[in-house]
Amino acid sequence: MTTPRSWLAGADDSPFGVHNLPYGVFTAADRPGVRRIGVRIGESVLDAGAAARAVGEPSVLLDADTLNPLLAAGRPVWTEVRTALTRWLTDESHRAALSPLLLPLAEVELHLPFEVADYVDFYASEHHATNLGRIFRPGSEPLTPNWKHLPIGYHGRAGTVVVSGTPVIRPQGQRKAPTDAVPSFGPTRRLDIEAEVGFVVGAPSVLGTPVTLDRFREHVFGVCLVNDWSARDIQAWEYVPLGPFLGKSFATSVSPWIVPLDALEQARVTPPARDVEPLPYLDDRGGEPWGLDLALEVRLNGHPVSRPPFASMYWTAAQQLTHMTVNGASLRTGDFFASGTISGPEPETRGALIELTWNGEEPLKLPDGTTRTFLEDGDEVTITATAPGPDGTVVGFGEVTGRVTP
Amino acid sequence: MTTPRSWLAGADDSPFGVHNLPYGVFTAADRPGVRRIGVRIGESVLDAGAAARAVGEPSVLLDADTLNPLLAAGRPVWTEVRTALTRWLTDESHRAALSPLLLPLAEVELHLPFEVADYVDFYASEHHATNLGRIFRPGSEPLTPNWKHLPIGYHGRAGTVVVSGTPVIRPQGQRKAPTDAVPSFGPTRRLDIEAEVGFVVGAPSVLGTPVTLDRFREHVFGVCLVNDWSARDIQAWEYVPLGPFLGKSFATSVSPWIVPLDALEQARVTPPARDVEPLPYLDDRGGEPWGLDLALEVRLNGHPVSRPPFASMYWTAAQQLTHMTVNGASLRTGDFFASGTISGPEPETRGALIELTWNGEEPLKLPDGTTRTFLEDGDEVTITATAPGPDGTVVGFGEVTGRVTP
């Protein structure tokens, strides 16, 4: 099957052709302060609610200030809306009506596209977990005994998930080096990044009923990029025994475009071989593979510093969703879960500075002549990603970016 | 100053007189399915929105299906609304108009009174943390080195906070005893309770701006009871290194009445002496004390099994709120934080079965001749509490209850 072509010149040769069609929420000068759902096509944003009205189709889910009503509608409606958007943007007869509803990307402001219900962060990269084990617990087994039996995760702060571009204020807090007698208080000295991929839950589930692996598509709407900023010194002092809290809760940045799961069919890959037999509820052999071949790039002040390969993740998002609900915990529309830092086997594919600089012992040299162990005020971190699309196309994720302010 | 008396006979001699006036959300047969804000007075519930209309005062914040609009309005409005409610219920001239708007408590159904934004659970009882340290890490220091320097907390699942009376379905999951070679899967064998007190955040705060100790009243609207159900075997296997997750996320029950902070002035006490000097941002000496003298009782199938004293908590809710935001994390309306299990120094004041039965080694004998280590299917747990009110009155919290189902 050949993917239909858009009537918008150039769109299909970009990572944002009709094979992608990610959703976001924007404001623009023509209606100041009014948040609207937009769909990215090429370097333009289609005002989706206005487009539905212009072609005389139902607009109610697209006439909203967040994606939540659309998310709540569930898989059959997501397919219907995507089919409609594809038709609008490929059928030449709609060109005249819809062209005025395309806004240049550069002229819109993008917002957090959905209201986050619960936010869960996983820890699914074997290379990342192994590196951190080696750094923090030298001399003992780098992976904890549970690591290959279950996708380890914890709840993060939903209220501080922010859209790309939001300044990241250097957090203050308690930190105590092993050689200090007592903790001191002040701005973190070890501000780090975590390059991750995030999954947006649309359809809710019922309390007491686990979501099995084969129902992943029914519940997950789409995918975005995540930078889960971390203050390593605050985290190291606080995290025993109940896990990370203030070392993470000050900000989690997400990219503004939610790429529909439907746009990632060609990106699906078999996850790496597991060397421990998973319990039946997590066993994905024989089902649909939900490894995803996303190629990430991390740039620090414009310089590429890492290329984390999402296909290397030990646990898939489907396994994470199933694990998260196996105790009967319910899903709500707007639940959001992230993969955990993505690190591949090679040093230049590690998704956090603590690994890239080996706990600060091996500073990164940047092309501008400076070096970094952790982030300095004014530093800007940008994460981008692409995935294979149909017929040789590329699916773009856009970027998640943030600048550190004092 | 003498507290005004209600025109409703008997109300002021109950723990729900005009000195209390907790808020909830109810439905009743006269308007099936319509959630309304109710204020408890004696054994009745006042339909608050209808009451405002009946006396010709603004009703908009009380005409809602959750408390969230009222929560968002902030302290000056909370005072105004409480003053108005007190006037309505004490001024004899309103009796005729308002009497028809009082529904018998037994005839209403109570619902989760607010939409939970983020849920944070603390770990603020020194006796509880010490007991758990002794049970889980015998031979080493029972408290971790950070415990007396900061109120340890973690994010829980907001989407599974449920109202009192919701059945608690025994969760399944992975558990592995130290003697097992590999984990097994099935229903938890060690289902426990945690008797806690919860705090409801009303007024939001700005990202990047910590909420200092002296601003506690501006942000916290009220207080309720919490049972943070825990599956100890699931928790023990999963919690290293990122903290509790599925061992807690299946259900957190809360009492349906939110007692206004204003009703607890007489309950304020100085917290226990701290034997470690707190960092300045947590130092509450010289400010308002936010220890609270709440006397809890835990009943298992109707039999009292524990009487946890909230006044014994090492860290106060004001210190918890300040700590939670010191890194710049913002508050949202509906944020909810709980104290952690409340255990006093005496064995009969411990707030969890794992302590009451010392990890199952000393089963509880119930008056019906049965014994318990952890909860069995069909068991019902109820937590109640009272606090001192003005002029010798008692402030009631009602109860949080839940029955275990298979």
PDB file of C-alpha atoms in Angstrom, chain A residues 18 23 38-39 67 79 83 101 131 261 270 289 293 315 329 348 354 358 372 377 381 404:
ATOM      1  CA  VAL A  18       0.546  12.512   6.474  1.00  0.00           C
ATOM      2  CA  TYR A  23      -1.201  16.219  17.840  1.00  0.00           C
ATOM      3  CA  GLY A  38      -3.250  21.485  16.234  1.00  0.00           C
ATOM      4  CA  VAL A  39      -1.951  18.771  13.953  1.00  0.00           C
ATOM      5  CA  LEU A  67      -6.112  16.511  24.023  1.00  0.00           C
ATOM      6  CA  THR A  79      -8.603   5.685  14.152  1.00  0.00           C
ATOM      7  CA  THR A  83      -8.518   8.721   8.933  1.00  0.00           C
ATOM      8  CA  LEU A 101      -6.285  27.071   8.569  1.00  0.00           C
ATOM      9  CA  ASN A 131      26.098   1.866  34.658  1.00  0.00           C
ATOM     10  CA  LEU A 261       0.922   4.986  18.012  1.00  0.00           C
ATOM     11  CA  THR A 270      11.528  -7.272  18.632  1.00  0.00           C
ATOM     12  CA  PRO A 289       6.523  -6.984  19.698  1.00  0.00           C
ATOM     13  CA  ASP A 293      13.239   1.682  16.803  1.00  0.00           C
ATOM     14  CA  TRP A 315      11.480  -3.775  28.903  1.00  0.00           C
ATOM     15  CA  ALA A 329      -4.351  -0.201  39.776  1.00  0.00           C
ATOM     16  CA  GLU A 348      28.433   7.650  23.133  1.00  0.00           C
ATOM     17  CA  ILE A 354      26.239  10.955  35.062  1.00  0.00           C
ATOM     18  CA  TRP A 358      31.193   8.603  34.636  1.00  0.00           C
ATOM     19  CA  ARG A 372      31.065  19.709  31.413  1.00  0.00           C
ATOM     20  CA  ASP A 377      23.471  27.800  34.354  1.00  0.00           C
ATOM     21  CA  VAL A 381      19.688  20.659  26.345  1.00  0.00           C
ATOM     22  CA  VAL A 404      18.938  25.941  32.893  1.00  0.00           C
TER      23      VAL A 404
END
